[in-house]
């Protein structure tokens, strides 16, 4: 699979694997096996960073076990955001790892806003951010869940970025 995956690639992967399942990664620390938590906490302490490292290790184990039969993952952003910057780094690293294993990544962010704020969400989760002469992909999602309650004012900025970057909502 390509590094940049379109919805067509997701559909192709579903057909190849004969499986429409998307694995939701909603990492509650209580769900992480104790031996993984112990290893992370021994190295980083019982801190936000320690929790995030344990979650990342668990996510990698899940992805390794699933990637041959499940075409996509859907990490729920709130579960990563609650661990601060360490959690957000874990979200990024989880997305990056899943992509490296050929999986389609749907960021479950349920974003809902209008105007420039939604443009910022679109750039962060589906597009690129320009810094100087370079462009960076802040998160490695192929698609983003959104709440369309605010109508076209909230959806149009996403559609524009999706078209430019071959992403989905």
Short mmCIF file of N, CA and C in Angstrom, two decimals:
data_model
loop_
_atom_site.label_atom_id
_atom_site.label_comp_id
_atom_site.label_asym_id
_atom_site.label_seq_id
_atom_site.Cartn_x
_atom_site.Cartn_y
_atom_site.Cartn_z
N UNK A 1 0.83 -1.19 0.00
CA UNK A 1 0.00 0.00 0.00
C UNK A 1 0.87 1.25 0.00
N UNK A 2 0.36 2.31 -0.56
CA UNK A 2 1.07 3.59 -0.57
C UNK A 2 1.10 4.17 0.83
N UNK A 3 2.07 5.08 1.05
CA UNK A 3 2.13 5.78 2.32
C UNK A 3 0.91 6.67 2.47
N UNK A 4 0.53 7.34 1.39
CA UNK A 4 -0.68 8.17 1.40
C UNK A 4 -1.81 7.32 0.86
N UNK A 5 -2.78 7.07 1.67
CA UNK A 5 -3.87 6.20 1.27
C UNK A 5 -5.16 6.98 1.09
N UNK A 6 -5.81 6.75 -0.01
CA UNK A 6 -7.11 7.36 -0.25
C UNK A 6 -8.18 6.38 0.21
N UNK A 7 -9.42 6.84 0.17
CA UNK A 7 -10.54 5.97 0.52
C UNK A 7 -10.57 4.75 -0.41
N UNK A 8 -10.14 4.93 -1.67
CA UNK A 8 -10.06 3.79 -2.59
C UNK A 8 -9.12 2.72 -2.06
N UNK A 9 -8.02 3.14 -1.45
CA UNK A 9 -7.09 2.17 -0.87
C UNK A 9 -7.71 1.43 0.31
N UNK A 10 -8.52 2.15 1.09
CA UNK A 10 -9.21 1.48 2.19
C UNK A 10 -10.17 0.43 1.64
N UNK A 11 -10.94 0.81 0.63
CA UNK A 11 -11.88 -0.15 0.04
C UNK A 11 -11.15 -1.35 -0.56
N UNK A 12 -10.02 -1.10 -1.20
CA UNK A 12 -9.22 -2.19 -1.77
C UNK A 12 -8.72 -3.12 -0.65
N UNK A 13 -8.26 -2.53 0.45
CA UNK A 13 -7.76 -3.34 1.57
C UNK A 13 -8.89 -4.16 2.19
N UNK A 14 -10.08 -3.58 2.27
CA UNK A 14 -11.23 -4.32 2.80
C UNK A 14 -11.51 -5.53 1.92
N UNK A 15 -11.48 -5.33 0.61
CA UNK A 15 -11.71 -6.44 -0.32
C UNK A 15 -10.61 -7.49 -0.23
N UNK A 16 -9.36 -7.06 -0.18
CA UNK A 16 -8.24 -8.00 -0.10
C UNK A 16 -8.29 -8.83 1.17
N UNK A 17 -8.62 -8.19 2.27
CA UNK A 17 -8.63 -8.89 3.56
C UNK A 17 -9.98 -9.55 3.83
N UNK A 18 -10.96 -9.26 2.95
CA UNK A 18 -12.32 -9.79 3.15
C UNK A 18 -12.81 -9.47 4.56
N UNK A 19 -12.56 -8.22 4.97
CA UNK A 19 -12.88 -7.82 6.33
C UNK A 19 -13.09 -6.31 6.39
N UNK A 20 -14.30 -5.86 6.71
CA UNK A 20 -14.56 -4.42 6.79
C UNK A 20 -14.29 -3.83 8.18
N UNK A 21 -13.67 -4.60 9.05
CA UNK A 21 -13.46 -4.16 10.43
C UNK A 21 -12.47 -3.01 10.52
N UNK A 22 -12.79 -2.06 11.38
CA UNK A 22 -11.86 -1.00 11.76
C UNK A 22 -11.62 -1.19 13.25
N UNK A 23 -10.37 -1.33 13.64
CA UNK A 23 -10.03 -1.54 15.05
C UNK A 23 -9.94 -0.20 15.75
N UNK A 24 -10.84 0.03 16.70
CA UNK A 24 -10.80 1.26 17.49
C UNK A 24 -9.74 1.16 18.57
N UNK A 25 -8.87 2.14 18.61
CA UNK A 25 -7.83 2.19 19.64
C UNK A 25 -8.18 3.30 20.62
N UNK A 26 -8.96 2.94 21.64
CA UNK A 26 -9.40 3.86 22.69
C UNK A 26 -8.68 3.44 23.97
N UNK A 27 -7.43 3.83 24.12
CA UNK A 27 -6.57 3.23 25.14
C UNK A 27 -6.80 3.74 26.56
N UNK A 28 -7.57 2.98 27.31
CA UNK A 28 -7.67 3.24 28.74
C UNK A 28 -6.48 2.54 29.38
N UNK A 29 -5.81 3.22 30.25
CA UNK A 29 -4.62 2.65 30.88
C UNK A 29 -4.94 1.33 31.60
N UNK A 30 -6.15 1.22 32.13
CA UNK A 30 -6.56 -0.02 32.81
C UNK A 30 -6.57 -1.22 31.87
N UNK A 31 -6.69 -0.99 30.56
CA UNK A 31 -6.73 -2.09 29.59
C UNK A 31 -5.33 -2.58 29.19
N UNK A 32 -4.32 -1.79 29.49
CA UNK A 32 -2.95 -2.15 29.12
C UNK A 32 -2.45 -3.23 30.09
N UNK A 33 -1.91 -4.33 29.56
CA UNK A 33 -1.41 -5.39 30.44
C UNK A 33 -0.38 -4.85 31.45
N UNK A 34 -0.43 -5.41 32.64
CA UNK A 34 0.42 -4.92 33.73
C UNK A 34 1.90 -4.96 33.39
N UNK A 35 2.36 -6.03 32.71
CA UNK A 35 3.79 -6.13 32.40
C UNK A 35 4.25 -4.99 31.48
N UNK A 36 3.37 -4.51 30.61
CA UNK A 36 3.72 -3.38 29.74
C UNK A 36 3.77 -2.10 30.56
N UNK A 37 2.79 -1.92 31.45
CA UNK A 37 2.80 -0.73 32.32
C UNK A 37 4.03 -0.74 33.22
N UNK A 38 4.34 -1.89 33.79
CA UNK A 38 5.50 -1.99 34.69
C UNK A 38 6.78 -1.56 33.98
N UNK A 39 6.97 -2.04 32.76
CA UNK A 39 8.17 -1.70 32.00
C UNK A 39 8.25 -0.19 31.75
N UNK A 40 7.14 0.41 31.35
CA UNK A 40 7.13 1.85 31.07
C UNK A 40 7.31 2.66 32.35
N UNK A 41 6.62 2.25 33.41
CA UNK A 41 6.70 3.00 34.67
C UNK A 41 8.08 2.86 35.32
N UNK A 42 8.73 1.72 35.15
CA UNK A 42 10.09 1.56 35.68
C UNK A 42 11.05 2.51 35.00
N UNK A 43 10.82 2.78 33.73
CA UNK A 43 11.72 3.65 32.97
C UNK A 43 11.36 5.13 33.11
N UNK A 44 10.05 5.45 33.11
CA UNK A 44 9.61 6.85 33.07
C UNK A 44 8.85 7.29 34.31
N UNK A 45 8.65 6.40 35.26
CA UNK A 45 7.88 6.72 36.45
C UNK A 45 6.39 6.67 36.15
N UNK A 46 5.59 6.77 37.20
CA UNK A 46 4.14 6.80 37.04
C UNK A 46 3.75 8.23 36.69
N UNK A 47 4.06 8.58 35.45
CA UNK A 47 3.86 9.93 34.93
C UNK A 47 3.02 9.87 33.66
N UNK A 48 2.65 11.03 33.15
CA UNK A 48 1.94 11.07 31.87
C UNK A 48 2.78 10.44 30.77
N UNK A 49 4.08 10.70 30.80
CA UNK A 49 4.97 10.11 29.80
C UNK A 49 5.02 8.60 29.95
N UNK A 50 5.10 8.11 31.18
CA UNK A 50 5.10 6.67 31.41
C UNK A 50 3.83 6.01 30.91
N UNK A 51 2.69 6.64 31.18
CA UNK A 51 1.41 6.11 30.71
C UNK A 51 1.37 6.10 29.18
N UNK A 52 1.81 7.19 28.57
CA UNK A 52 1.80 7.29 27.10
C UNK A 52 2.71 6.24 26.47
N UNK A 53 3.87 6.02 27.06
CA UNK A 53 4.80 5.00 26.53
C UNK A 53 4.19 3.60 26.64
N UNK A 54 3.49 3.33 27.74
CA UNK A 54 2.83 2.03 27.90
C UNK A 54 1.75 1.86 26.84
N UNK A 55 0.98 2.90 26.61
CA UNK A 55 -0.09 2.84 25.60
C UNK A 55 0.50 2.62 24.21
N UNK A 56 1.58 3.31 23.89
CA UNK A 56 2.21 3.13 22.59
C UNK A 56 2.68 1.68 22.40
N UNK A 57 3.31 1.13 23.40
CA UNK A 57 3.78 -0.26 23.30
C UNK A 57 2.60 -1.22 23.10
N UNK A 58 1.52 -1.00 23.84
CA UNK A 58 0.33 -1.83 23.70
C UNK A 58 -0.28 -1.68 22.30
N UNK A 59 -0.36 -0.44 21.82
CA UNK A 59 -0.88 -0.20 20.47
C UNK A 59 -0.06 -0.93 19.42
N UNK A 60 1.26 -0.89 19.56
CA UNK A 60 2.13 -1.59 18.60
C UNK A 60 1.85 -3.09 18.62
N UNK A 61 1.65 -3.64 19.80
CA UNK A 61 1.32 -5.07 19.91
C UNK A 61 0.00 -5.37 19.20
N UNK A 62 -0.99 -4.52 19.41
CA UNK A 62 -2.29 -4.71 18.75
C UNK A 62 -2.16 -4.61 17.24
N UNK A 63 -1.45 -3.60 16.78
CA UNK A 63 -1.27 -3.40 15.33
C UNK A 63 -0.54 -4.59 14.72
N UNK A 64 0.51 -5.06 15.39
CA UNK A 64 1.24 -6.23 14.90
C UNK A 64 0.33 -7.45 14.78
N UNK A 65 -0.56 -7.60 15.75
CA UNK A 65 -1.46 -8.76 15.74
C UNK A 65 -2.57 -8.63 14.71
N UNK A 66 -2.95 -7.41 14.37
CA UNK A 66 -4.13 -7.19 13.53
C UNK A 66 -3.86 -6.85 12.07
N UNK A 67 -2.71 -6.31 11.76
CA UNK A 67 -2.52 -5.68 10.44
C UNK A 67 -2.73 -6.62 9.25
N UNK A 68 -2.54 -7.90 9.43
CA UNK A 68 -2.73 -8.82 8.30
C UNK A 68 -4.20 -9.16 8.05
N UNK A 69 -5.07 -8.90 9.03
CA UNK A 69 -6.48 -9.25 8.85
C UNK A 69 -7.44 -8.06 8.96
N UNK A 70 -6.99 -6.97 9.55
CA UNK A 70 -7.83 -5.78 9.73
C UNK A 70 -7.22 -4.64 8.91
N UNK A 71 -8.00 -4.01 8.04
CA UNK A 71 -7.44 -3.00 7.14
C UNK A 71 -7.18 -1.63 7.76
N UNK A 72 -7.81 -1.32 8.90
CA UNK A 72 -7.72 0.06 9.40
C UNK A 72 -7.78 0.12 10.92
N UNK A 73 -7.20 1.19 11.44
CA UNK A 73 -7.35 1.51 12.86
C UNK A 73 -8.04 2.86 12.97
N UNK A 74 -8.63 3.08 14.17
CA UNK A 74 -9.30 4.35 14.43
C UNK A 74 -8.97 4.78 15.86
N UNK A 75 -7.82 5.45 16.04
CA UNK A 75 -7.49 5.92 17.38
C UNK A 75 -8.39 7.09 17.79
N UNK A 76 -8.96 7.02 18.98
CA UNK A 76 -9.82 8.07 19.51
C UNK A 76 -8.93 9.13 20.16
N UNK A 77 -8.88 10.31 19.55
CA UNK A 77 -7.95 11.37 19.95
C UNK A 77 -8.06 11.76 21.42
N UNK A 78 -9.26 11.77 21.97
CA UNK A 78 -9.44 12.21 23.36
C UNK A 78 -8.64 11.35 24.34
N UNK A 79 -8.54 10.07 24.07
CA UNK A 79 -7.80 9.18 24.97
C UNK A 79 -6.30 9.48 24.95
N UNK A 80 -5.82 10.09 23.90
CA UNK A 80 -4.41 10.47 23.81
C UNK A 80 -4.21 11.88 24.36
N UNK A 81 -5.16 12.76 24.06
CA UNK A 81 -5.08 14.15 24.52
C UNK A 81 -5.05 14.22 26.04
N UNK A 82 -5.72 13.28 26.72
CA UNK A 82 -5.77 13.34 28.18
C UNK A 82 -4.40 13.11 28.82
N UNK A 83 -3.43 12.62 28.06
CA UNK A 83 -2.07 12.45 28.56
C UNK A 83 -1.15 13.58 28.11
N UNK A 84 -1.75 14.70 27.70
CA UNK A 84 -0.98 15.89 27.35
C UNK A 84 -0.10 15.68 26.13
N UNK A 85 1.03 16.38 26.13
CA UNK A 85 1.91 16.31 24.96
C UNK A 85 2.47 14.90 24.76
N UNK A 86 2.70 14.18 25.84
CA UNK A 86 3.18 12.79 25.71
C UNK A 86 2.12 11.93 25.03
N UNK A 87 0.87 12.15 25.35
CA UNK A 87 -0.21 11.41 24.71
C UNK A 87 -0.37 11.76 23.25
N UNK A 88 -0.22 13.03 22.92
CA UNK A 88 -0.32 13.44 21.51
C UNK A 88 0.82 12.85 20.69
N UNK A 89 1.99 12.76 21.30
CA UNK A 89 3.11 12.11 20.61
C UNK A 89 2.80 10.63 20.39
N UNK A 90 2.17 10.01 21.36
CA UNK A 90 1.77 8.61 21.22
C UNK A 90 0.75 8.44 20.11
N UNK A 91 -0.19 9.38 19.98
CA UNK A 91 -1.15 9.33 18.88
C UNK A 91 -0.41 9.36 17.55
N UNK A 92 0.51 10.30 17.41
CA UNK A 92 1.30 10.41 16.17
C UNK A 92 2.08 9.12 15.90
N UNK A 93 2.77 8.63 16.92
CA UNK A 93 3.59 7.42 16.75
C UNK A 93 2.73 6.20 16.44
N UNK A 94 1.53 6.14 17.01
CA UNK A 94 0.60 5.05 16.70
C UNK A 94 0.17 5.11 15.25
N UNK A 95 -0.18 6.31 14.78
CA UNK A 95 -0.58 6.49 13.39
C UNK A 95 0.57 6.12 12.45
N UNK A 96 1.75 6.60 12.77
CA UNK A 96 2.93 6.33 11.96
C UNK A 96 3.21 4.82 11.89
N UNK A 97 3.10 4.16 13.02
CA UNK A 97 3.37 2.72 13.06
C UNK A 97 2.33 1.94 12.26
N UNK A 98 1.07 2.31 12.41
CA UNK A 98 0.01 1.62 11.66
C UNK A 98 0.22 1.79 10.16
N UNK A 99 0.56 2.98 9.74
CA UNK A 99 0.84 3.21 8.32
C UNK A 99 2.01 2.36 7.85
N UNK A 100 3.04 2.25 8.67
CA UNK A 100 4.22 1.45 8.28
C UNK A 100 3.85 -0.02 8.12
N UNK A 101 2.77 -0.44 8.75
CA UNK A 101 2.28 -1.81 8.65
C UNK A 101 1.19 -1.94 7.59
N UNK A 102 0.99 -0.86 6.79
CA UNK A 102 0.05 -0.90 5.68
C UNK A 102 -1.40 -0.67 6.04
N UNK A 103 -1.66 -0.12 7.22
CA UNK A 103 -3.04 0.09 7.64
C UNK A 103 -3.52 1.51 7.31
N UNK A 104 -4.79 1.63 7.08
CA UNK A 104 -5.46 2.91 6.88
C UNK A 104 -5.74 3.49 8.26
N UNK A 105 -5.56 4.79 8.43
CA UNK A 105 -5.69 5.41 9.75
C UNK A 105 -6.81 6.44 9.73
N UNK A 106 -7.82 6.22 10.56
CA UNK A 106 -8.92 7.16 10.73
C UNK A 106 -8.76 7.78 12.11
N UNK A 107 -8.46 9.07 12.17
CA UNK A 107 -8.36 9.75 13.46
C UNK A 107 -9.77 10.04 13.95
N UNK A 108 -10.13 9.45 15.08
CA UNK A 108 -11.46 9.65 15.64
C UNK A 108 -11.41 10.88 16.55
N UNK A 109 -11.60 12.05 15.92
CA UNK A 109 -11.51 13.30 16.65
C UNK A 109 -12.84 13.98 16.85
N UNK A 110 -13.83 13.61 16.03
CA UNK A 110 -15.16 14.21 16.08
C UNK A 110 -15.09 15.74 16.19
N UNK A 111 -14.25 16.33 15.36
CA UNK A 111 -14.07 17.78 15.39
C UNK A 111 -15.32 18.48 14.87
N UNK A 112 -15.59 19.66 15.45
CA UNK A 112 -16.79 20.41 15.10
C UNK A 112 -16.55 21.88 15.41
N UNK A 113 -16.34 22.67 14.37
CA UNK A 113 -16.17 24.11 14.51
C UNK A 113 -16.37 24.73 13.14
N UNK A 114 -16.16 26.02 13.03
CA UNK A 114 -16.32 26.70 11.74
C UNK A 114 -15.11 27.58 11.46
N UNK A 115 -15.03 28.03 10.22
CA UNK A 115 -14.04 29.02 9.82
C UNK A 115 -12.61 28.60 10.05
N UNK A 116 -11.83 29.56 10.55
CA UNK A 116 -10.40 29.34 10.68
C UNK A 116 -10.05 28.24 11.68
N UNK A 117 -10.91 28.04 12.68
CA UNK A 117 -10.63 26.96 13.64
C UNK A 117 -10.75 25.60 12.95
N UNK A 118 -11.77 25.44 12.11
CA UNK A 118 -11.91 24.18 11.39
C UNK A 118 -10.80 24.03 10.35
N UNK A 119 -10.35 25.13 9.77
CA UNK A 119 -9.20 25.08 8.86
C UNK A 119 -7.97 24.56 9.60
N UNK A 120 -7.80 25.00 10.86
CA UNK A 120 -6.66 24.54 11.65
C UNK A 120 -6.77 23.04 11.96
N UNK A 121 -7.98 22.58 12.33
CA UNK A 121 -8.18 21.14 12.53
C UNK A 121 -7.87 20.37 11.26
N UNK A 122 -8.34 20.88 10.13
CA UNK A 122 -8.12 20.21 8.84
C UNK A 122 -6.63 20.11 8.53
N UNK A 123 -5.90 21.20 8.73
CA UNK A 123 -4.46 21.19 8.48
C UNK A 123 -3.75 20.21 9.41
N UNK A 124 -4.14 20.21 10.68
CA UNK A 124 -3.48 19.35 11.67
C UNK A 124 -3.71 17.87 11.40
N UNK A 125 -4.93 17.50 11.08
CA UNK A 125 -5.26 16.08 11.00
C UNK A 125 -5.31 15.51 9.59
N UNK A 126 -5.46 16.37 8.58
CA UNK A 126 -5.62 15.87 7.21
C UNK A 126 -4.67 16.52 6.21
N UNK A 127 -4.05 17.60 6.59
CA UNK A 127 -3.25 18.34 5.63
C UNK A 127 -1.81 18.50 6.05
N UNK A 128 -1.30 19.64 5.69
CA UNK A 128 0.10 19.96 5.99
C UNK A 128 0.14 21.37 6.58
N UNK A 129 1.17 21.61 7.36
CA UNK A 129 1.40 22.92 7.96
C UNK A 129 2.73 23.42 7.45
N UNK A 130 2.73 24.64 6.93
CA UNK A 130 3.96 25.22 6.39
C UNK A 130 4.70 25.96 7.50
N UNK A 131 5.99 25.65 7.62
CA UNK A 131 6.88 26.33 8.55
C UNK A 131 8.09 26.75 7.73
N UNK A 132 8.22 28.05 7.49
CA UNK A 132 9.29 28.52 6.62
C UNK A 132 9.04 28.01 5.21
N UNK A 133 10.03 27.34 4.65
CA UNK A 133 9.91 26.79 3.30
C UNK A 133 9.50 25.32 3.28
N UNK A 134 9.30 24.74 4.45
CA UNK A 134 8.98 23.32 4.55
C UNK A 134 7.52 23.11 4.92
N UNK A 135 6.97 21.98 4.47
CA UNK A 135 5.62 21.57 4.85
C UNK A 135 5.71 20.28 5.66
N UNK A 136 4.91 20.21 6.72
CA UNK A 136 4.92 19.06 7.60
C UNK A 136 3.51 18.51 7.76
N UNK A 137 3.41 17.19 7.89
CA UNK A 137 2.14 16.52 8.17
C UNK A 137 2.10 16.27 9.68
N UNK A 138 1.40 17.14 10.45
CA UNK A 138 1.44 17.04 11.91
C UNK A 138 0.98 15.68 12.46
N UNK A 139 -0.11 15.16 11.91
CA UNK A 139 -0.59 13.84 12.29
C UNK A 139 -0.74 13.04 11.02
N UNK A 140 -0.74 11.73 11.17
CA UNK A 140 -0.67 10.87 9.99
C UNK A 140 -1.99 10.17 9.70
N UNK A 141 -3.09 10.87 9.91
CA UNK A 141 -4.39 10.28 9.62
C UNK A 141 -4.70 10.31 8.14
N UNK A 142 -5.43 9.30 7.70
CA UNK A 142 -5.92 9.25 6.33
C UNK A 142 -7.33 9.80 6.26
N UNK A 143 -8.01 9.82 7.40
CA UNK A 143 -9.37 10.35 7.48
C UNK A 143 -9.60 10.84 8.91
N UNK A 144 -10.63 11.65 9.08
CA UNK A 144 -10.96 12.24 10.38
C UNK A 144 -12.46 12.16 10.59
N UNK A 145 -12.88 11.70 11.77
CA UNK A 145 -14.30 11.75 12.08
C UNK A 145 -14.64 13.18 12.47
N UNK A 146 -15.80 13.64 12.02
CA UNK A 146 -16.24 15.01 12.31
C UNK A 146 -17.70 14.99 12.72
N UNK A 147 -18.12 16.06 13.34
CA UNK A 147 -19.52 16.25 13.69
C UNK A 147 -20.03 17.35 12.77
N UNK A 148 -20.97 17.03 11.91
CA UNK A 148 -21.46 17.98 10.92
C UNK A 148 -22.57 18.88 11.41
N UNK A 149 -22.76 18.97 12.71
CA UNK A 149 -23.86 19.74 13.29
C UNK A 149 -23.88 21.20 12.84
N UNK A 150 -22.73 21.79 12.61
CA UNK A 150 -22.66 23.20 12.22
C UNK A 150 -22.80 23.41 10.72
N UNK A 151 -23.07 22.35 9.99
CA UNK A 151 -23.36 22.46 8.57
C UNK A 151 -22.15 22.72 7.71
N UNK A 152 -22.40 23.32 6.55
CA UNK A 152 -21.35 23.50 5.55
C UNK A 152 -20.23 24.42 6.03
N UNK A 153 -20.51 25.34 6.95
CA UNK A 153 -19.44 26.20 7.48
C UNK A 153 -18.37 25.38 8.19
N UNK A 154 -18.76 24.27 8.74
CA UNK A 154 -17.80 23.41 9.42
C UNK A 154 -17.21 22.33 8.53
N UNK A 155 -17.93 21.95 7.49
CA UNK A 155 -17.48 20.86 6.63
C UNK A 155 -16.63 21.35 5.46
N UNK A 156 -16.97 22.50 4.89
CA UNK A 156 -16.26 22.99 3.70
C UNK A 156 -14.75 23.12 3.87
N UNK A 157 -14.25 23.64 5.01
CA UNK A 157 -12.78 23.70 5.15
C UNK A 157 -12.14 22.31 5.10
N UNK A 158 -12.84 21.32 5.61
CA UNK A 158 -12.32 19.95 5.58
C UNK A 158 -12.32 19.39 4.17
N UNK A 159 -13.40 19.63 3.44
CA UNK A 159 -13.50 19.11 2.07
C UNK A 159 -12.36 19.65 1.22
N UNK A 160 -12.06 20.94 1.38
CA UNK A 160 -10.97 21.56 0.62
C UNK A 160 -9.65 20.84 0.89
N UNK A 161 -9.32 20.63 2.15
CA UNK A 161 -8.07 19.97 2.52
C UNK A 161 -8.08 18.50 2.09
N UNK A 162 -9.22 17.85 2.20
CA UNK A 162 -9.32 16.45 1.75
C UNK A 162 -9.01 16.33 0.27
N UNK A 163 -9.55 17.23 -0.53
CA UNK A 163 -9.31 17.19 -1.97
C UNK A 163 -7.83 17.45 -2.28
N UNK A 164 -7.23 18.38 -1.57
CA UNK A 164 -5.82 18.73 -1.82
C UNK A 164 -4.86 17.61 -1.42
N UNK A 165 -5.24 16.81 -0.42
CA UNK A 165 -4.32 15.83 0.15
C UNK A 165 -4.80 14.39 0.05
N UNK A 166 -5.84 14.15 -0.72
CA UNK A 166 -6.37 12.80 -0.92
C UNK A 166 -6.69 12.14 0.42
N UNK A 167 -7.50 12.82 1.23
CA UNK A 167 -7.90 12.33 2.55
C UNK A 167 -9.41 12.21 2.61
N UNK A 168 -9.93 11.74 3.72
CA UNK A 168 -11.37 11.55 3.85
C UNK A 168 -11.91 12.03 5.18
N UNK A 169 -13.22 12.27 5.19
CA UNK A 169 -13.92 12.60 6.43
C UNK A 169 -15.12 11.69 6.55
#
